[in-house]
PDB file of C-alpha atoms in Angstrom:
ATOM      1  CA  MET A   1      22.286  -7.792  31.547  1.00 46.00           C
ATOM      2  CA  SER A   2      21.627 -10.272  28.962  1.00 46.00           C
ATOM      3  CA  ALA A   3      18.702  -8.279  27.960  1.00 46.00           C
ATOM      4  CA  SER A   4      20.266  -5.227  27.696  1.00 46.00           C
ATOM      5  CA  MET A   5      22.955  -6.720  25.575  1.00 42.00           C
ATOM      6  CA  GLN A   6      20.361  -8.237  23.339  1.00 45.00           C
ATOM      7  CA  GLN A   7      18.606  -4.822  23.032  1.00 46.00           C
ATOM      8  CA  VAL A   8      22.324  -3.388  21.708  1.00 44.00           C
ATOM      9  CA  SER A   9      22.719  -6.354  19.430  1.00 46.00           C
ATOM     10  CA  ASN A  10      19.095  -5.693  17.764  1.00 49.00           C
ATOM     11  CA  SER A  11      19.996  -1.696  17.603  1.00 50.00           C
ATOM     12  CA  LYS A  12      23.167  -2.593  15.729  1.00 51.00           C
ATOM     13  CA  GLN A  13      21.311  -5.007  13.531  1.00 52.00           C
ATOM     14  CA  SER A  14      18.669  -2.315  12.777  1.00 65.00           C
ATOM     15  CA  TRP A  15      21.252  -0.077  11.445  1.00 71.00           C
ATOM     16  CA  LEU A  16      22.470  -2.711   8.762  1.00 78.00           C
ATOM     17  CA  VAL A  17      19.081  -1.872   6.742  1.00 80.00           C
ATOM     18  CA  PRO A  18      19.660   1.861   6.357  1.00 83.00           C
ATOM     19  CA  PHE A  19      23.333   1.738   5.767  1.00 82.00           C
ATOM     20  CA  THR A  20      22.666  -0.786   3.042  1.00 85.00           C
ATOM     21  CA  CYS A  21      20.063   1.338   1.493  1.00 86.00           C
ATOM     22  CA  LEU A  22      22.164   4.353   1.959  1.00 86.00           C
ATOM     23  CA  LEU A  23      25.115   2.307  -0.187  1.00 87.00           C
ATOM     24  CA  ALA A  24      23.041   0.879  -2.458  1.00 90.00           C
ATOM     25  CA  GLY A  25      20.970   3.890  -3.405  1.00 88.00           C
ATOM     26  CA  GLY A  26      23.847   6.249  -3.422  1.00 86.00           C
ATOM     27  CA  ALA A  27      25.315   3.748  -6.140  1.00 89.00           C
ATOM     28  CA  LEU A  28      22.457   3.828  -8.264  1.00 91.00           C
ATOM     29  CA  ILE A  29      22.287   7.969  -8.049  1.00 87.00           C
ATOM     30  CA  GLY A  30      25.815   7.815  -9.378  1.00 86.00           C
ATOM     31  CA  ILE A  31      25.079   5.690 -12.511  1.00 89.00           C
ATOM     32  CA  SER A  32      22.127   7.692 -13.071  1.00 88.00           C
ATOM     33  CA  THR A  33      23.942  10.810 -13.280  1.00 84.00           C
ATOM     34  CA  ASN A  34      26.289   9.381 -15.657  1.00 84.00           C
ATOM     35  CA  LEU A  35      23.617   7.758 -17.843  1.00 86.00           C
ATOM     36  CA  ALA A  36      21.969  11.360 -18.460  1.00 83.00           C
ATOM     37  CA  LYS A  37      25.174  12.453 -20.010  1.00 80.00           C
ATOM     38  CA  TYR A  38      24.206  10.337 -23.081  1.00 83.00           C
ATOM     39  CA  VAL A  39      20.778  12.060 -23.569  1.00 83.00           C
ATOM     40  CA  GLY A  40      21.876  14.438 -26.036  1.00 78.00           C
ATOM     41  CA  GLU A  41      24.237  12.149 -28.099  1.00 81.00           C
ATOM     42  CA  VAL A  42      20.853   9.757 -28.761  1.00 83.00           C
ATOM     43  CA  GLY A  43      18.401  12.655 -29.617  1.00 83.00           C
ATOM     44  CA  LEU A  44      16.839  13.066 -26.431  1.00 87.00           C
ATOM     45  CA  THR A  45      16.019  16.324 -24.336  1.00 88.00           C
ATOM     46  CA  PRO A  46      16.466  16.046 -20.845  1.00 87.00           C
ATOM     47  CA  LEU A  47      12.937  16.624 -20.112  1.00 90.00           C
ATOM     48  CA  ALA A  48      12.006  13.675 -22.555  1.00 91.00           C
ATOM     49  CA  PHE A  49      14.347  11.412 -20.791  1.00 91.00           C
ATOM     50  CA  LEU A  50      13.283  12.341 -17.525  1.00 91.00           C
ATOM     51  CA  PHE A  51       9.532  12.131 -18.292  1.00 93.00           C
ATOM     52  CA  TRP A  52       9.651   8.397 -19.772  1.00 95.00           C
ATOM     53  CA  SER A  53      12.396   7.201 -17.315  1.00 94.00           C
ATOM     54  CA  ILE A  54      10.105   8.251 -14.218  1.00 94.00           C
ATOM     55  CA  THR A  55       7.019   7.185 -16.186  1.00 95.00           C
ATOM     56  CA  GLY A  56       8.669   3.553 -16.652  1.00 95.00           C
ATOM     57  CA  ALA A  57       9.893   3.735 -12.850  1.00 94.00           C
ATOM     58  CA  ALA A  58       6.347   4.368 -11.744  1.00 95.00           C
ATOM     59  CA  ILE A  59       4.814   1.632 -13.545  1.00 95.00           C
ATOM     60  CA  ILE A  60       7.578  -0.854 -12.187  1.00 95.00           C
ATOM     61  CA  LEU A  61       7.062   0.411  -8.455  1.00 93.00           C
ATOM     62  CA  LEU A  62       3.306   0.496  -9.009  1.00 94.00           C
ATOM     63  CA  LEU A  63       3.371  -3.315 -10.037  1.00 94.00           C
ATOM     64  CA  VAL A  64       5.607  -4.113  -7.028  1.00 90.00           C
ATOM     65  CA  SER A  65       3.084  -2.296  -4.655  1.00 90.00           C
ATOM     66  CA  PHE A  66       0.081  -4.383  -5.708  1.00 91.00           C
ATOM     67  CA  LEU A  67       2.143  -7.567  -5.562  1.00 90.00           C
ATOM     68  CA  ARG A  68       2.799  -6.802  -2.172  1.00 87.00           C
ATOM     69  CA  GLN A  69      -0.734  -5.855  -1.585  1.00 88.00           C
ATOM     70  CA  GLN A  70       0.248  -2.169  -0.706  1.00 87.00           C
ATOM     71  CA  PRO A  71      -1.178   0.014  -3.142  1.00 88.00           C
ATOM     72  CA  PRO A  72      -0.645   3.951  -3.160  1.00 90.00           C
ATOM     73  CA  PRO A  73      -2.917   5.456  -0.520  1.00 89.00           C
ATOM     74  CA  LEU A  74      -5.510   7.684  -2.232  1.00 88.00           C
ATOM     75  CA  SER A  75      -6.302  10.260   0.504  1.00 88.00           C
ATOM     76  CA  ALA A  76      -6.094  13.975   0.308  1.00 88.00           C
ATOM     77  CA  ARG A  77      -3.059  13.930   2.628  1.00 88.00           C
ATOM     78  CA  SER A  78      -1.469  11.486   0.246  1.00 90.00           C
ATOM     79  CA  PHE A  79      -2.302  13.411  -2.840  1.00 92.00           C
ATOM     80  CA  GLU A  80      -0.595  16.459  -1.339  1.00 93.00           C
ATOM     81  CA  TYR A  81       2.421  14.378  -0.247  1.00 92.00           C
ATOM     82  CA  TYR A  82       2.796  12.885  -3.820  1.00 93.00           C
ATOM     83  CA  PHE A  83       2.627  16.302  -5.708  1.00 94.00           C
ATOM     84  CA  VAL A  84       4.726  18.304  -3.447  1.00 94.00           C
ATOM     85  CA  ALA A  85       7.455  15.643  -2.662  1.00 92.00           C
ATOM     86  CA  ALA A  86       7.392  15.134  -6.600  1.00 92.00           C
ATOM     87  CA  LEU A  87       7.871  18.711  -7.498  1.00 92.00           C
ATOM     88  CA  VAL A  88      10.939  19.191  -5.161  1.00 91.00           C
ATOM     89  CA  SER A  89      12.299  15.618  -4.690  1.00 87.00           C
ATOM     90  CA  VAL A  90      11.998  14.297  -8.368  1.00 88.00           C
ATOM     91  CA  ALA A  91      10.745  16.679 -11.069  1.00 89.00           C
ATOM     92  CA  GLY A  92      12.398  19.962 -10.448  1.00 89.00           C
ATOM     93  CA  SER A  93      15.687  18.722  -8.650  1.00 88.00           C
ATOM     94  CA  ASN A  94      16.105  15.956 -11.484  1.00 85.00           C
ATOM     95  CA  LEU A  95      15.295  18.324 -14.315  1.00 88.00           C
ATOM     96  CA  LEU A  96      17.933  21.286 -13.298  1.00 90.00           C
ATOM     97  CA  LEU A  97      20.708  18.396 -12.861  1.00 88.00           C
ATOM     98  CA  PHE A  98      20.107  16.316 -15.908  1.00 85.00           C
ATOM     99  CA  SER A  99      19.712  19.866 -17.945  1.00 87.00           C
ATOM    100  CA  ALA A 100      23.316  21.100 -16.585  1.00 88.00           C
ATOM    101  CA  ILE A 101      25.270  17.760 -17.070  1.00 85.00           C
ATOM    102  CA  PRO A 102      26.112  18.726 -20.553  1.00 84.00           C
ATOM    103  CA  HIS A 103      27.230  22.055 -19.517  1.00 83.00           C
ATOM    104  CA  VAL A 104      29.127  21.193 -16.396  1.00 83.00           C
ATOM    105  CA  GLY A 105      29.846  17.439 -16.725  1.00 80.00           C
ATOM    106  CA  ALA A 106      28.463  14.406 -15.001  1.00 77.00           C
ATOM    107  CA  GLY A 107      31.522  14.662 -12.566  1.00 76.00           C
ATOM    108  CA  PHE A 108      30.515  17.794 -11.376  1.00 78.00           C
ATOM    109  CA  VAL A 109      26.956  16.989 -10.812  1.00 82.00           C
ATOM    110  CA  ALA A 110      27.593  13.751  -9.095  1.00 77.00           C
ATOM    111  CA  LEU A 111      29.888  15.714  -6.841  1.00 73.00           C
ATOM    112  CA  ILE A 112      27.396  18.577  -5.979  1.00 75.00           C
ATOM    113  CA  ILE A 113      24.614  16.197  -5.001  1.00 77.00           C
ATOM    114  CA  SER A 114      26.570  15.657  -1.826  1.00 70.00           C
ATOM    115  CA  LEU A 115      25.390  19.159  -0.916  1.00 72.00           C
ATOM    116  CA  PRO A 116      22.082  18.272   0.798  1.00 74.00           C
ATOM    117  CA  PRO A 117      23.217  17.079   4.369  1.00 68.00           C
ATOM    118  CA  LEU A 118      23.925  20.438   5.983  1.00 68.00           C
ATOM    119  CA  LEU A 119      20.932  21.797   4.613  1.00 72.00           C
ATOM    120  CA  THR A 120      18.832  18.718   5.700  1.00 75.00           C
ATOM    121  CA  TYR A 121      20.798  18.697   9.212  1.00 72.00           C
ATOM    122  CA  LEU A 122      19.919  22.350   9.759  1.00 73.00           C
ATOM    123  CA  GLY A 123      16.288  22.039   8.938  1.00 78.00           C
ATOM    124  CA  ALA A 124      15.759  18.885  10.947  1.00 77.00           C
ATOM    125  CA  LEU A 125      17.245  20.525  13.832  1.00 77.00           C
ATOM    126  CA  VAL A 126      15.006  23.544  13.316  1.00 78.00           C
ATOM    127  CA  MET A 127      12.166  21.304  13.140  1.00 78.00           C
ATOM    128  CA  ARG A 128      13.242  19.137  15.996  1.00 77.00           C
ATOM    129  CA  ILE A 129      13.005  15.928  14.205  1.00 73.00           C
ATOM    130  CA  GLU A 130      16.984  15.413  14.412  1.00 72.00           C
ATOM    131  CA  GLN A 131      18.841  15.535  17.942  1.00 77.00           C
ATOM    132  CA  PHE A 132      21.953  17.649  18.053  1.00 81.00           C
ATOM    133  CA  THR A 133      25.353  15.767  18.268  1.00 83.00           C
ATOM    134  CA  VAL A 134      28.651  17.022  17.700  1.00 86.00           C
ATOM    135  CA  MET A 135      29.869  13.903  15.802  1.00 86.00           C
ATOM    136  CA  ARG A 136      27.090  14.248  13.154  1.00 80.00           C
ATOM    137  CA  ALA A 137      27.366  17.860  12.815  1.00 82.00           C
ATOM    138  CA  CYS A 138      31.076  17.558  12.093  1.00 87.00           C
ATOM    139  CA  GLY A 139      29.884  15.254   9.511  1.00 82.00           C
ATOM    140  CA  VAL A 140      27.688  17.325   7.534  1.00 78.00           C
ATOM    141  CA  VAL A 141      30.131  20.045   7.846  1.00 84.00           C
ATOM    142  CA  ALA A 142      32.981  17.904   6.436  1.00 86.00           C
ATOM    143  CA  ALA A 143      30.880  16.682   3.527  1.00 77.00           C
ATOM    144  CA  LEU A 144      29.648  20.325   2.805  1.00 77.00           C
ATOM    145  CA  MET A 145      33.308  21.679   2.922  1.00 84.00           C
ATOM    146  CA  GLY A 146      34.283  18.732   0.437  1.00 80.00           C
ATOM    147  CA  ALA A 147      31.819  19.588  -2.134  1.00 73.00           C
ATOM    148  CA  GLY A 148      32.490  23.525  -1.672  1.00 78.00           C
ATOM    149  CA  VAL A 149      36.060  22.902  -2.539  1.00 82.00           C
ATOM    150  CA  LEU A 150      35.058  21.314  -5.723  1.00 74.00           C
ATOM    151  CA  ALA A 151      32.575  23.842  -6.434  1.00 73.00           C
ATOM    152  CA  ILE A 152      34.979  26.646  -5.990  1.00 80.00           C
ATOM    153  CA  HIS A 153      37.403  25.149  -8.452  1.00 78.00           C
ATOM    154  CA  LYS A 154      34.752  24.625 -10.947  1.00 73.00           C
ATOM    155  CA  PHE A 155      33.534  28.350 -10.641  1.00 76.00           C
ATOM    156  CA  SER A 156      37.127  29.521 -11.129  1.00 76.00           C
ATOM    157  CA  ALA A 157      37.548  27.594 -14.461  1.00 71.00           C
ATOM    158  CA  PRO A 158      38.404  29.796 -17.435  1.00 73.00           C
ATOM    159  CA  ASP A 159      35.409  28.008 -19.494  1.00 72.00           C
ATOM    160  CA  ALA A 160      33.085  27.953 -16.461  1.00 70.00           C
ATOM    161  CA  SER A 161      29.346  28.510 -17.563  1.00 78.00           C
ATOM    162  CA  VAL A 162      28.060  30.371 -14.411  1.00 81.00           C
ATOM    163  CA  PHE A 163      24.333  30.035 -15.245  1.00 86.00           C
ATOM    164  CA  TRP A 164      24.289  26.222 -15.450  1.00 86.00           C
ATOM    165  CA  ILE A 165      26.637  26.042 -12.460  1.00 84.00           C
ATOM    166  CA  VAL A 166      24.100  27.948 -10.501  1.00 85.00           C
ATOM    167  CA  MET A 167      21.381  25.972 -11.902  1.00 88.00           C
ATOM    168  CA  ALA A 168      22.998  22.826 -11.049  1.00 87.00           C
ATOM    169  CA  LEU A 169      23.524  24.220  -7.359  1.00 84.00           C
ATOM    170  CA  CYS A 170      19.854  24.655  -7.064  1.00 88.00           C
ATOM    171  CA  GLY A 171      19.021  20.883  -7.320  1.00 88.00           C
ATOM    172  CA  PRO A 172      20.863  20.125  -3.879  1.00 83.00           C
ATOM    173  CA  VAL A 173      18.592  22.820  -2.359  1.00 85.00           C
ATOM    174  CA  LEU A 174      15.363  21.071  -3.585  1.00 89.00           C
ATOM    175  CA  LEU A 175      16.592  17.840  -2.538  1.00 85.00           C
ATOM    176  CA  ALA A 176      17.322  18.903   0.826  1.00 84.00           C
ATOM    177  CA  ILE A 177      13.746  20.463   1.017  1.00 88.00           C
ATOM    178  CA  GLY A 178      12.148  17.413  -0.053  1.00 85.00           C
ATOM    179  CA  ASN A 179      14.177  15.339   2.658  1.00 80.00           C
ATOM    180  CA  ILE A 180      12.449  17.367   5.396  1.00 85.00           C
ATOM    181  CA  TYR A 181       9.073  17.726   3.683  1.00 88.00           C
ATOM    182  CA  ARG A 182       8.852  13.834   3.166  1.00 83.00           C
ATOM    183  CA  THR A 183       9.641  13.341   6.794  1.00 78.00           C
ATOM    184  CA  LEU A 184       7.528  15.788   8.173  1.00 82.00           C
ATOM    185  CA  ARG A 185       4.469  15.002   6.054  1.00 85.00           C
ATOM    186  CA  TRP A 186       4.716  11.125   5.748  1.00 83.00           C
ATOM    187  CA  PRO A 187       1.083   9.820   5.702  1.00 84.00           C
ATOM    188  CA  ASP A 188      -0.040   7.826   8.561  1.00 77.00           C
ATOM    189  CA  ASN A 189       0.530   3.706   8.424  1.00 78.00           C
ATOM    190  CA  ALA A 190       1.939   4.202   4.875  1.00 80.00           C
ATOM    191  CA  SER A 191       4.737   1.998   3.545  1.00 82.00           C
ATOM    192  CA  PRO A 192       7.604   2.870   1.678  1.00 78.00           C
ATOM    193  CA  SER A 193       6.499   0.581  -1.319  1.00 80.00           C
ATOM    194  CA  ALA A 194       3.167   2.400  -1.196  1.00 85.00           C
ATOM    195  CA  LEU A 195       4.657   5.916  -1.275  1.00 87.00           C
ATOM    196  CA  ALA A 196       7.170   5.162  -3.918  1.00 87.00           C
ATOM    197  CA  PRO A 197       5.101   4.772  -6.908  1.00 91.00           C
ATOM    198  CA  GLY A 198       2.476   7.480  -5.790  1.00 92.00           C
ATOM    199  CA  MET A 199       5.348   9.886  -5.900  1.00 91.00           C
ATOM    200  CA  LEU A 200       6.849   8.947  -9.296  1.00 93.00           C
ATOM    201  CA  ILE A 201       3.389   8.828 -10.889  1.00 94.00           C
ATOM    202  CA  ALA A 202       2.758  12.516  -9.574  1.00 95.00           C
ATOM    203  CA  ALA A 203       6.161  13.481 -10.876  1.00 93.00           C
ATOM    204  CA  ALA A 204       5.342  11.897 -14.550  1.00 94.00           C
ATOM    205  CA  LEU A 205       2.292  13.982 -14.546  1.00 94.00           C
ATOM    206  CA  LEU A 206       4.193  17.299 -13.578  1.00 93.00           C
ATOM    207  CA  LEU A 207       6.911  16.488 -16.319  1.00 92.00           C
ATOM    208  CA  GLY A 208       4.083  15.532 -18.943  1.00 91.00           C
ATOM    209  CA  MET A 209       2.432  19.025 -18.587  1.00 90.00           C
ATOM    210  CA  MET A 210       5.689  20.785 -18.947  1.00 87.00           C
ATOM    211  CA  GLY A 211       5.900  18.757 -22.161  1.00 83.00           C
ATOM    212  CA  VAL A 212       3.124  20.732 -23.627  1.00 83.00           C
ATOM    213  CA  LEU A 213       4.533  24.173 -23.409  1.00 80.00           C
ATOM    214  CA  PRO A 214       6.364  25.724 -26.273  1.00 77.00           C
ATOM    215  CA  SER A 215      10.122  24.995 -26.652  1.00 76.00           C
ATOM    216  CA  PHE A 216       9.495  21.768 -24.420  1.00 80.00           C
ATOM    217  CA  SER A 217       9.322  18.105 -25.934  1.00 82.00           C
ATOM    218  CA  VAL A 218       8.927  14.825 -24.430  1.00 87.00           C
ATOM    219  CA  ALA A 219       9.094  13.181 -28.113  1.00 86.00           C
ATOM    220  CA  VAL A 220      11.380   9.991 -28.296  1.00 86.00           C
ATOM    221  CA  PRO A 221      12.932   8.944 -31.888  1.00 82.00           C
ATOM    222  CA  LEU A 222      11.323   5.859 -32.448  1.00 77.00           C
ATOM    223  CA  GLY A 223      13.401   4.536 -35.315  1.00 76.00           C
ATOM    224  CA  GLU A 224      16.562   3.649 -33.060  1.00 78.00           C
ATOM    225  CA  LEU A 225      17.013   1.207 -30.209  1.00 86.00           C
ATOM    226  CA  LEU A 226      19.573   3.309 -28.393  1.00 88.00           C
ATOM    227  CA  PRO A 227      17.185   5.949 -26.952  1.00 88.00           C
ATOM    228  CA  LEU A 228      14.828   3.199 -25.818  1.00 91.00           C
ATOM    229  CA  GLY A 229      17.314   1.384 -24.108  1.00 92.00           C
ATOM    230  CA  LEU A 230      18.650   4.087 -22.361  1.00 92.00           C
ATOM    231  CA  ILE A 231      15.150   5.093 -21.011  1.00 93.00           C
ATOM    232  CA  LEU A 232      14.521   1.404 -20.026  1.00 94.00           C
ATOM    233  CA  ALA A 233      17.968   1.192 -18.052  1.00 94.00           C
ATOM    234  CA  GLN A 234      17.101   4.571 -16.577  1.00 93.00           C
ATOM    235  CA  ALA A 235      13.517   3.503 -15.520  1.00 95.00           C
ATOM    236  CA  CYS A 236      15.016   0.408 -13.739  1.00 95.00           C
ATOM    237  CA  ILE A 237      17.442   2.618 -12.000  1.00 94.00           C
ATOM    238  CA  PHE A 238      14.958   5.063 -10.657  1.00 92.00           C
ATOM    239  CA  ALA A 239      12.660   2.346  -9.444  1.00 92.00           C
ATOM    240  CA  GLY A 240      15.349   0.888  -7.394  1.00 92.00           C
ATOM    241  CA  GLN A 241      16.572   4.375  -6.456  1.00 90.00           C
ATOM    242  CA  PHE A 242      13.437   5.676  -5.083  1.00 88.00           C
ATOM    243  CA  LEU A 243      12.383   2.634  -3.611  1.00 87.00           C
ATOM    244  CA  LEU A 244      15.600   2.498  -1.645  1.00 89.00           C
ATOM    245  CA  LEU A 245      15.381   6.279  -0.915  1.00 83.00           C
ATOM    246  CA  PHE A 246      11.899   5.699   0.978  1.00 81.00           C
ATOM    247  CA  LEU A 247      13.400   2.993   2.900  1.00 84.00           C
ATOM    248  CA  LEU A 248      15.956   4.984   4.049  1.00 85.00           C
ATOM    249  CA  GLN A 249      13.796   7.610   4.844  1.00 77.00           C
ATOM    250  CA  LYS A 250      11.706   5.424   7.011  1.00 78.00           C
ATOM    251  CA  THR A 251      14.651   3.595   8.691  1.00 80.00           C
ATOM    252  CA  GLY A 252      17.354   6.047   8.936  1.00 76.00           C
ATOM    253  CA  GLY A 253      15.963   9.635   9.082  1.00 71.00           C
ATOM    254  CA  PRO A 254      16.201  12.804   6.873  1.00 67.00           C
ATOM    255  CA  VAL A 255      20.021  13.163   7.514  1.00 66.00           C
ATOM    256  CA  LEU A 256      21.081   9.787   6.722  1.00 71.00           C
ATOM    257  CA  LEU A 257      19.051  10.004   3.765  1.00 72.00           C
ATOM    258  CA  SER A 258      20.580  13.223   2.519  1.00 67.00           C
ATOM    259  CA  LEU A 259      24.067  11.243   2.362  1.00 74.00           C
ATOM    260  CA  LEU A 260      22.760   9.515  -0.514  1.00 79.00           C
ATOM    261  CA  GLY A 261      24.188  12.113  -2.776  1.00 75.00           C
ATOM    262  CA  SER A 262      27.510  12.005  -0.968  1.00 73.00           C
ATOM    263  CA  VAL A 263      27.727   8.165  -1.878  1.00 81.00           C
ATOM    264  CA  GLY A 264      26.327   9.063  -5.264  1.00 81.00           C
ATOM    265  CA  ALA A 265      29.215  11.401  -5.723  1.00 76.00           C
ATOM    266  CA  VAL A 266      32.046   8.622  -4.538  1.00 76.00           C
ATOM    267  CA  VAL A 267      30.483   6.264  -7.400  1.00 82.00           C
ATOM    268  CA  GLY A 268      29.713   8.884  -9.995  1.00 81.00           C
ATOM    269  CA  VAL A 269      32.905  10.572 -10.206  1.00 76.00           C
ATOM    270  CA  PRO A 270      35.022   7.711 -10.884  1.00 80.00           C
ATOM    271  CA  VAL A 271      32.732   6.307 -13.377  1.00 80.00           C
ATOM    272  CA  ALA A 272      32.644  10.005 -15.265  1.00 79.00           C
ATOM    273  CA  ILE A 273      36.427   9.893 -15.055  1.00 77.00           C
ATOM    274  CA  PHE A 274      37.551   6.505 -16.236  1.00 77.00           C
ATOM    275  CA  LEU A 275      34.441   5.371 -18.263  1.00 72.00           C
ATOM    276  CA  GLN A 276      33.525   8.600 -19.879  1.00 72.00           C
ATOM    277  CA  GLY A 277      36.829  10.317 -20.247  1.00 72.00           C
ATOM    278  CA  GLU A 278      36.020  13.622 -18.266  1.00 73.00           C
ATOM    279  CA  ALA A 279      39.037  15.263 -16.825  1.00 74.00           C
ATOM    280  CA  PRO A 280      39.112  15.105 -12.717  1.00 73.00           C
ATOM    281  CA  PRO A 281      37.451  18.107 -11.079  1.00 68.00           C
ATOM    282  CA  GLU A 282      39.919  20.337  -9.544  1.00 72.00           C
ATOM    283  CA  GLY A 283      40.410  19.832  -6.127  1.00 75.00           C
ATOM    284  CA  LEU A 284      39.039  16.065  -6.305  1.00 74.00           C
ATOM    285  CA  ILE A 285      41.104  14.526  -3.753  1.00 81.00           C
ATOM    286  CA  LEU A 286      40.616  16.980  -1.090  1.00 85.00           C
ATOM    287  CA  GLY A 287      36.901  17.278  -2.007  1.00 80.00           C
ATOM    288  CA  ALA A 288      36.485  13.596  -2.140  1.00 76.00           C
ATOM    289  CA  SER A 289      38.111  12.975   1.172  1.00 84.00           C
ATOM    290  CA  LEU A 290      36.084  15.643   2.946  1.00 85.00           C
ATOM    291  CA  ILE A 291      33.193  13.999   1.798  1.00 75.00           C
ATOM    292  CA  ALA A 292      33.925  10.542   2.596  1.00 76.00           C
ATOM    293  CA  LEU A 293      34.877  11.646   6.207  1.00 85.00           C
ATOM    294  CA  GLY A 294      31.516  13.171   6.455  1.00 79.00           C
ATOM    295  CA  ILE A 295      29.536   9.949   5.643  1.00 72.00           C
ATOM    296  CA  ALA A 296      31.588   8.195   8.023  1.00 77.00           C
ATOM    297  CA  LEU A 297      30.872  10.657  11.025  1.00 81.00           C
ATOM    298  CA  VAL A 298      27.180  10.959  10.282  1.00 74.00           C
ATOM    299  CA  THR A 299      26.800   7.357   9.801  1.00 68.00           C
ATOM    300  CA  TRP A 300      28.792   6.343  12.775  1.00 76.00           C
ATOM    301  CA  GLY A 301      27.063   9.071  14.981  1.00 72.00           C
ATOM    302  CA  GLY A 302      23.874   7.766  14.124  1.00 65.00           C
ATOM    303  CA  VAL A 303      24.936   4.050  15.089  1.00 63.00           C
ATOM    304  CA  LYS A 304      26.070   5.371  18.352  1.00 68.00           C
ATOM    305  CA  MET A 305      22.631   7.364  18.869  1.00 65.00           C
ATOM    306  CA  ALA A 306      20.878   3.907  17.906  1.00 59.00           C
ATOM    307  CA  THR A 307      22.905   1.732  20.397  1.00 60.00           C
ATOM    308  CA  ALA A 308      23.223   3.841  23.316  1.00 61.00           C
ATOM    309  CA  PRO A 309      21.591   2.474  26.413  1.00 58.00           C
ATOM    310  CA  SER A 310      18.241   4.254  27.419  1.00 54.00           C
ATOM    311  CA  LYS A 311      18.221   6.164  30.648  1.00 51.00           C
TER     312      LYS A 311
END
């Protein structure tokens, strides 16, 4: 009896790590989204801001990995992992989202990054890496409904930019694909602190190659401190965000990981409204309530699965 109680206690404690990573990582996403709104005001293109921020974050995490004596693995499997994960989880998704912010607002982008849970959950069920439970299914549907309420109101606005709304909505699709891919293709015996810098280095290379194309630029105005300060702040946020992302991926699974965006919405929208002066998105109360309910159901459903006595 005491051994069983100890096992349940350990299972509950094991959920403190992913839950903490979820809250902290989501908060960083919300802050990151709002920082991106200032890009145009300081003379940076979204590509330049993303490229140099990702490069800085890669350097930070690479140093951390060497200090921990866990450098990124250099096998063929690892290189495939770095570049595919970088394309869908970092370079492609963030470039779409950051480019859309000046046109649709930081508050809207902070909200739609809560969309990946349903796509991730469905993909995880199909791939048989997630067990179906009614509670978790209701949670991801609630989070999706909340984001859907906000998206419908955005489309119906008289000044809506349909193109940029659609581009912004493509970002969560890539994030959901990334959640599944990183789980399925996680290199054997690789630690989160070893994989995170490898993925960011690959993302920086992809973004750098895009910078040599016509009409794209990664140039930074060096005569002013504000652009450099903004890039440095975002680099530090990215470093923490992606390290927590990999820790959550390893300890919580792809569906709990997908709720990072929902937590980011809960943090990012108030920042956009109260600190940046954006108008509250239509349907905010209903949408945010559904998102919060979704987070609670999926998280609690995971806790119940982890603490259930084995048969």
